[in-house]
Amino acid sequence: MPELTDEPTWMIDPVDGTTNFVHGFPFVCVSIGLCVKKRPILGIVYNPLLEEFFKAREGQGATLNGAAISASEAVDLKAALIATEIGTKRDQGTMDATYKRVKALTSSCRSVRMCGSCACNMCGVACGRLDGFYEFGFGGPWDVAAAACILKEAGGSVVDPLGGGAFDLMSRRVLAANSSKLAEEIVNKL
C-alpha cells in the first residue's frame, strides 16, 4: 500500500460490505473520504439499499439524509451496544484473539453486534444507533476515512483500540465511540 502523505488524498471504497452485497444483506455502502495532512476532513457514506446518505465536513457537523446527527449520550459500558467485525484474516491466532476480545466485551456491555461493514458501523455510532465499534484488520484506510470524519463531526471519538492513542488511518485498526470516556472503557476491555 502506498504511504499516506500530507497531500490531499481521496479514499474511496465503492462497496464496503462486499459479502453483505453478494448476499443481499442491507449493510452495504459507498464510502468516499478526503484526507489532508493525514486527517479525514470530508466524509460521504451512502447506503443505497437503506437510502441513507451520511455526510460531514470538518467543522460543519454531520448529517443523515440532510438532518443533523449526533452520537449517543450513553456513559456506562454496561448499557452500551457495541459492534465489531471479524476482520479479513482467518488464521487460528487471529481468530482466537478476535473471539477473546468479543468474549471480554460481551461480558461487560449490553450486547455486541456484527453487521459486516466498517463504514456502516461507524456511521451507526455517529447517529446514535450504536455506542461503540471496533475492528482489527479491516481492508484498508478506504474503509474508515469517510466515517471517521462523520463520527468526529457528530461528536464521537475515533482512537487506536490498542491503548487508546491517536487514530492512524493506515494501521488497519479502529475504535469508534460516542465519547472519549466510553472509548477508554472499551480499550480497557480489549
PDB file of C-alpha atoms in Angstrom:
ATOM      1  CA  MET A   1       0.000   0.000   0.000  1.00  0.00           C
ATOM      2  CA  PRO A   2       1.375   3.461  -0.834  1.00  0.00           C
ATOM      3  CA  GLU A   3       2.442   5.722   2.004  1.00  0.00           C
ATOM      4  CA  LEU A   4      -0.114   8.324   3.075  1.00  0.00           C
ATOM      5  CA  THR A   5       1.342  11.831   2.745  1.00  0.00           C
ATOM      6  CA  ASP A   6       0.157  15.281   3.811  1.00  0.00           C
ATOM      7  CA  GLU A   7      -1.137  15.924   0.282  1.00  0.00           C
ATOM      8  CA  PRO A   8      -4.925  15.825  -0.299  1.00  0.00           C
ATOM      9  CA  THR A   9      -5.826  12.162  -0.777  1.00  0.00           C
ATOM     10  CA  TRP A  10      -9.179  10.676  -1.772  1.00  0.00           C
ATOM     11  CA  MET A  11     -10.046   7.358  -0.129  1.00  0.00           C
ATOM     12  CA  ILE A  12     -12.838   5.571  -1.950  1.00  0.00           C
ATOM     13  CA  ASP A  13     -14.466   2.237  -1.232  1.00  0.00           C
ATOM     14  CA  PRO A  14     -17.078   1.572  -3.933  1.00  0.00           C
ATOM     15  CA  VAL A  15     -18.586  -1.351  -1.986  1.00  0.00           C
ATOM     16  CA  ASP A  16     -17.911  -1.560   1.747  1.00  0.00           C
ATOM     17  CA  GLY A  17     -19.630  -4.720   2.905  1.00  0.00           C
ATOM     18  CA  THR A  18     -18.958  -6.757  -0.232  1.00  0.00           C
ATOM     19  CA  THR A  19     -20.048 -10.069   1.300  1.00  0.00           C
ATOM     20  CA  ASN A  20     -23.239  -8.393   2.518  1.00  0.00           C
ATOM     21  CA  PHE A  21     -23.841  -7.100  -1.008  1.00  0.00           C
ATOM     22  CA  VAL A  22     -23.397 -10.562  -2.521  1.00  0.00           C
ATOM     23  CA  HIS A  23     -25.900 -11.996  -0.027  1.00  0.00           C
ATOM     24  CA  GLY A  24     -28.417  -9.148  -0.190  1.00  0.00           C
ATOM     25  CA  PHE A  25     -27.795  -8.182   3.453  1.00  0.00           C
ATOM     26  CA  PRO A  26     -28.551  -4.429   3.541  1.00  0.00           C
ATOM     27  CA  PHE A  27     -25.452  -3.143   5.397  1.00  0.00           C
ATOM     28  CA  VAL A  28     -23.550  -2.041   2.299  1.00  0.00           C
ATOM     29  CA  CYS A  29     -22.261   1.385   1.341  1.00  0.00           C
ATOM     30  CA  VAL A  30     -20.170   3.552  -0.907  1.00  0.00           C
ATOM     31  CA  SER A  31     -17.597   5.395   1.180  1.00  0.00           C
ATOM     32  CA  ILE A  32     -15.727   8.489  -0.028  1.00  0.00           C
ATOM     33  CA  GLY A  33     -13.328  10.353   2.222  1.00  0.00           C
ATOM     34  CA  LEU A  34     -10.889  13.187   1.670  1.00  0.00           C
ATOM     35  CA  CYS A  35      -7.793  13.371   3.846  1.00  0.00           C
ATOM     36  CA  VAL A  36      -5.455  16.339   4.141  1.00  0.00           C
ATOM     37  CA  LYS A  37      -2.314  16.132   6.268  1.00  0.00           C
ATOM     38  CA  LYS A  38      -3.272  12.501   7.018  1.00  0.00           C
ATOM     39  CA  ARG A  39      -6.548  13.638   8.630  1.00  0.00           C
ATOM     40  CA  PRO A  40     -10.065  12.953   7.314  1.00  0.00           C
ATOM     41  CA  ILE A  41     -11.718  16.311   6.579  1.00  0.00           C
ATOM     42  CA  LEU A  42     -14.640  15.248   4.373  1.00  0.00           C
ATOM     43  CA  GLY A  43     -16.780  12.146   4.506  1.00  0.00           C
ATOM     44  CA  ILE A  44     -19.645  10.755   2.451  1.00  0.00           C
ATOM     45  CA  VAL A  45     -21.163   7.337   3.164  1.00  0.00           C
ATOM     46  CA  TYR A  46     -24.170   6.216   1.131  1.00  0.00           C
ATOM     47  CA  ASN A  47     -26.137   3.015   1.699  1.00  0.00           C
ATOM     48  CA  PRO A  48     -28.305   2.678  -1.432  1.00  0.00           C
ATOM     49  CA  LEU A  49     -30.265  -0.276  -0.040  1.00  0.00           C
ATOM     50  CA  LEU A  50     -31.448   1.622   3.045  1.00  0.00           C
ATOM     51  CA  GLU A  51     -31.357   5.003   1.259  1.00  0.00           C
ATOM     52  CA  GLU A  52     -29.148   6.526   3.945  1.00  0.00           C
ATOM     53  CA  PHE A  53     -26.798   9.346   2.993  1.00  0.00           C
ATOM     54  CA  PHE A  54     -24.334  10.393   5.697  1.00  0.00           C
ATOM     55  CA  LYS A  55     -22.046  13.345   5.144  1.00  0.00           C
ATOM     56  CA  ALA A  56     -19.716  15.594   7.077  1.00  0.00           C
ATOM     57  CA  ARG A  57     -17.124  18.259   6.516  1.00  0.00           C
ATOM     58  CA  GLU A  58     -14.623  19.247   9.163  1.00  0.00           C
ATOM     59  CA  GLY A  59     -16.048  21.987  11.355  1.00  0.00           C
ATOM     60  CA  GLN A  60     -19.553  21.792   9.846  1.00  0.00           C
ATOM     61  CA  GLY A  61     -21.230  18.895  11.676  1.00  0.00           C
ATOM     62  CA  ALA A  62     -22.629  15.643  10.328  1.00  0.00           C
ATOM     63  CA  THR A  63     -25.946  14.778   8.713  1.00  0.00           C
ATOM     64  CA  LEU A  64     -28.047  11.780   7.756  1.00  0.00           C
ATOM     65  CA  ASN A  65     -30.330  12.477   4.797  1.00  0.00           C
ATOM     66  CA  GLY A  66     -29.919  16.194   5.470  1.00  0.00           C
ATOM     67  CA  ALA A  67     -30.811  16.115   9.187  1.00  0.00           C
ATOM     68  CA  ALA A  68     -28.148  16.832  11.816  1.00  0.00           C
ATOM     69  CA  ILE A  69     -26.968  13.787  13.756  1.00  0.00           C
ATOM     70  CA  SER A  70     -25.059  13.236  16.960  1.00  0.00           C
ATOM     71  CA  ALA A  71     -23.529  10.313  18.780  1.00  0.00           C
ATOM     72  CA  SER A  72     -25.444   8.778  21.689  1.00  0.00           C
ATOM     73  CA  GLU A  73     -25.030  10.004  25.226  1.00  0.00           C
ATOM     74  CA  ALA A  74     -24.553   6.565  26.807  1.00  0.00           C
ATOM     75  CA  VAL A  75     -21.904   6.818  29.512  1.00  0.00           C
ATOM     76  CA  ASP A  76     -21.995   3.353  31.062  1.00  0.00           C
ATOM     77  CA  LEU A  77     -20.377   0.478  29.174  1.00  0.00           C
ATOM     78  CA  LYS A  78     -22.832  -1.948  30.794  1.00  0.00           C
ATOM     79  CA  ALA A  79     -25.690  -0.247  28.908  1.00  0.00           C
ATOM     80  CA  ALA A  80     -23.780   0.207  25.641  1.00  0.00           C
ATOM     81  CA  LEU A  81     -24.495  -1.512  22.331  1.00  0.00           C
ATOM     82  CA  ILE A  82     -21.161  -2.253  20.653  1.00  0.00           C
ATOM     83  CA  ALA A  83     -20.402  -3.548  17.159  1.00  0.00           C
ATOM     84  CA  THR A  84     -17.315  -5.321  15.884  1.00  0.00           C
ATOM     85  CA  GLU A  85     -16.155  -7.346  12.900  1.00  0.00           C
ATOM     86  CA  ILE A  86     -14.011 -10.400  12.437  1.00  0.00           C
ATOM     87  CA  GLY A  87     -11.572  -8.708  10.045  1.00  0.00           C
ATOM     88  CA  THR A  88     -10.108 -10.167   6.873  1.00  0.00           C
ATOM     89  CA  LYS A  89      -7.738 -12.821   8.285  1.00  0.00           C
ATOM     90  CA  ARG A  90      -8.920 -16.303   9.247  1.00  0.00           C
ATOM     91  CA  ASP A  91      -5.752 -17.867  10.695  1.00  0.00           C
ATOM     92  CA  GLN A  92      -6.100 -19.527  14.110  1.00  0.00           C
ATOM     93  CA  GLY A  93      -4.144 -16.861  16.032  1.00  0.00           C
ATOM     94  CA  THR A  94      -6.250 -14.024  14.627  1.00  0.00           C
ATOM     95  CA  MET A  95      -9.495 -15.906  15.276  1.00  0.00           C
ATOM     96  CA  ASP A  96      -8.508 -16.734  18.865  1.00  0.00           C
ATOM     97  CA  ALA A  97      -7.586 -13.100  19.586  1.00  0.00           C
ATOM     98  CA  THR A  98     -10.796 -11.868  17.954  1.00  0.00           C
ATOM     99  CA  TYR A  99     -13.069 -14.137  19.971  1.00  0.00           C
ATOM    100  CA  LYS A 100     -11.174 -13.397  23.179  1.00  0.00           C
ATOM    101  CA  ARG A 101     -11.902  -9.672  22.679  1.00  0.00           C
ATOM    102  CA  VAL A 102     -15.559 -10.374  21.835  1.00  0.00           C
ATOM    103  CA  LYS A 103     -15.932 -12.514  24.952  1.00  0.00           C
ATOM    104  CA  ALA A 104     -14.345  -9.867  27.200  1.00  0.00           C
ATOM    105  CA  LEU A 105     -16.514  -7.105  25.794  1.00  0.00           C
ATOM    106  CA  THR A 106     -19.742  -9.134  25.728  1.00  0.00           C
ATOM    107  CA  SER A 107     -19.491  -9.762  29.455  1.00  0.00           C
ATOM    108  CA  SER A 108     -19.078  -6.011  30.058  1.00  0.00           C
ATOM    109  CA  CYS A 109     -21.663  -4.350  27.799  1.00  0.00           C
ATOM    110  CA  ARG A 110     -25.337  -4.640  26.917  1.00  0.00           C
ATOM    111  CA  SER A 111     -24.677  -6.568  23.703  1.00  0.00           C
ATOM    112  CA  VAL A 112     -22.327  -6.959  20.723  1.00  0.00           C
ATOM    113  CA  ARG A 113     -23.317  -6.900  17.045  1.00  0.00           C
ATOM    114  CA  MET A 114     -21.545  -7.768  13.786  1.00  0.00           C
ATOM    115  CA  CYS A 115     -23.079  -6.089  10.757  1.00  0.00           C
ATOM    116  CA  GLY A 116     -20.404  -6.575   8.084  1.00  0.00           C
ATOM    117  CA  SER A 117     -19.455  -3.025   7.084  1.00  0.00           C
ATOM    118  CA  CYS A 118     -16.862  -0.926   8.850  1.00  0.00           C
ATOM    119  CA  ALA A 119     -18.194   2.368   7.453  1.00  0.00           C
ATOM    120  CA  CYS A 120     -21.841   1.476   8.219  1.00  0.00           C
ATOM    121  CA  ASN A 121     -20.906   0.545  11.797  1.00  0.00           C
ATOM    122  CA  MET A 122     -19.018   3.799  12.334  1.00  0.00           C
ATOM    123  CA  CYS A 123     -21.943   5.786  10.924  1.00  0.00           C
ATOM    124  CA  GLY A 124     -24.181   3.812  13.285  1.00  0.00           C
ATOM    125  CA  VAL A 125     -22.133   5.233  16.156  1.00  0.00           C
ATOM    126  CA  ALA A 126     -22.316   8.712  14.607  1.00  0.00           C
ATOM    127  CA  CYS A 127     -26.122   8.719  14.530  1.00  0.00           C
ATOM    128  CA  GLY A 128     -26.597   7.091  17.946  1.00  0.00           C
ATOM    129  CA  ARG A 129     -27.746   3.600  16.888  1.00  0.00           C
ATOM    130  CA  LEU A 130     -24.574   2.114  18.327  1.00  0.00           C
ATOM    131  CA  ASP A 131     -22.494   3.364  21.218  1.00  0.00           C
ATOM    132  CA  GLY A 132     -19.190   1.942  20.018  1.00  0.00           C
ATOM    133  CA  PHE A 133     -17.473  -0.081  17.321  1.00  0.00           C
ATOM    134  CA  TYR A 134     -14.037  -1.628  16.968  1.00  0.00           C
ATOM    135  CA  GLU A 135     -12.232  -3.678  14.379  1.00  0.00           C
ATOM    136  CA  PHE A 136      -8.740  -5.077  13.960  1.00  0.00           C
ATOM    137  CA  GLY A 137      -7.593  -5.982  10.444  1.00  0.00           C
ATOM    138  CA  PHE A 138     -10.123  -4.271   8.174  1.00  0.00           C
ATOM    139  CA  GLY A 139      -9.331  -3.939   4.461  1.00  0.00           C
ATOM    140  CA  GLY A 140      -7.631  -0.551   4.410  1.00  0.00           C
ATOM    141  CA  PRO A 141      -7.959   3.187   5.075  1.00  0.00           C
ATOM    142  CA  TRP A 142     -10.748   3.495   2.478  1.00  0.00           C
ATOM    143  CA  ASP A 143     -12.956   1.544   4.925  1.00  0.00           C
ATOM    144  CA  VAL A 144     -12.738   4.202   7.662  1.00  0.00           C
ATOM    145  CA  ALA A 145     -11.662   7.604   6.303  1.00  0.00           C
ATOM    146  CA  ALA A 146     -15.118   8.975   5.454  1.00  0.00           C
ATOM    147  CA  ALA A 147     -16.842   7.521   8.508  1.00  0.00           C
ATOM    148  CA  ALA A 148     -14.111   8.830  10.840  1.00  0.00           C
ATOM    149  CA  CYS A 149     -14.866  12.381   9.683  1.00  0.00           C
ATOM    150  CA  ILE A 150     -18.615  11.795  10.051  1.00  0.00           C
ATOM    151  CA  LEU A 151     -18.253  10.395  13.570  1.00  0.00           C
ATOM    152  CA  LYS A 152     -15.959  13.173  14.784  1.00  0.00           C
ATOM    153  CA  GLU A 153     -18.345  15.794  13.386  1.00  0.00           C
ATOM    154  CA  ALA A 154     -21.222  14.028  15.193  1.00  0.00           C
ATOM    155  CA  GLY A 155     -19.362  14.466  18.485  1.00  0.00           C
ATOM    156  CA  GLY A 156     -17.849  10.992  18.715  1.00  0.00           C
ATOM    157  CA  SER A 157     -14.329   9.770  19.266  1.00  0.00           C
ATOM    158  CA  VAL A 158     -12.035   7.759  16.976  1.00  0.00           C
ATOM    159  CA  VAL A 159      -8.931   6.221  18.564  1.00  0.00           C
ATOM    160  CA  ASP A 160      -6.498   3.335  18.289  1.00  0.00           C
ATOM    161  CA  PRO A 161      -8.036   0.320  20.081  1.00  0.00           C
ATOM    162  CA  LEU A 162      -4.549  -0.696  21.240  1.00  0.00           C
ATOM    163  CA  GLY A 163      -4.086   1.668  24.150  1.00  0.00           C
ATOM    164  CA  GLY A 164      -6.488   4.432  23.095  1.00  0.00           C
ATOM    165  CA  GLY A 165      -3.872   6.640  21.436  1.00  0.00           C
ATOM    166  CA  ALA A 166      -4.271   8.712  18.308  1.00  0.00           C
ATOM    167  CA  PHE A 167      -6.085   7.034  15.421  1.00  0.00           C
ATOM    168  CA  ASP A 168      -3.827   6.133  12.474  1.00  0.00           C
ATOM    169  CA  LEU A 169      -5.709   5.663   9.184  1.00  0.00           C
ATOM    170  CA  MET A 170      -3.043   3.275   7.918  1.00  0.00           C
ATOM    171  CA  SER A 171      -2.995   0.949  10.953  1.00  0.00           C
ATOM    172  CA  ARG A 172      -5.992  -1.214   9.892  1.00  0.00           C
ATOM    173  CA  ARG A 173      -7.486  -0.970  13.384  1.00  0.00           C
ATOM    174  CA  VAL A 174     -10.079   1.421  14.763  1.00  0.00           C
ATOM    175  CA  LEU A 175     -12.177   2.138  17.815  1.00  0.00           C
ATOM    176  CA  ALA A 176     -15.139   4.443  17.253  1.00  0.00           C
ATOM    177  CA  ALA A 177     -17.161   5.518  20.274  1.00  0.00           C
ATOM    178  CA  ASN A 178     -19.757   8.080  21.246  1.00  0.00           C
ATOM    179  CA  SER A 179     -17.268   9.700  23.638  1.00  0.00           C
ATOM    180  CA  SER A 180     -13.647   9.535  24.740  1.00  0.00           C
ATOM    181  CA  LYS A 181     -14.861   8.214  28.114  1.00  0.00           C
ATOM    182  CA  LEU A 182     -16.614   5.225  26.573  1.00  0.00           C
ATOM    183  CA  ALA A 183     -13.682   4.684  24.195  1.00  0.00           C
ATOM    184  CA  GLU A 184     -11.380   4.435  27.208  1.00  0.00           C
ATOM    185  CA  GLU A 185     -13.657   1.876  28.871  1.00  0.00           C
ATOM    186  CA  ILE A 186     -13.739  -0.225  25.706  1.00  0.00           C
ATOM    187  CA  VAL A 187      -9.946  -0.031  25.283  1.00  0.00           C
ATOM    188  CA  ASN A 188      -9.547  -1.344  28.836  1.00  0.00           C
ATOM    189  CA  LYS A 189     -11.648  -4.408  27.958  1.00  0.00           C
ATOM    190  CA  LEU A 190      -9.899  -5.176  24.682  1.00  0.00           C
TER     191      LEU A 190
END
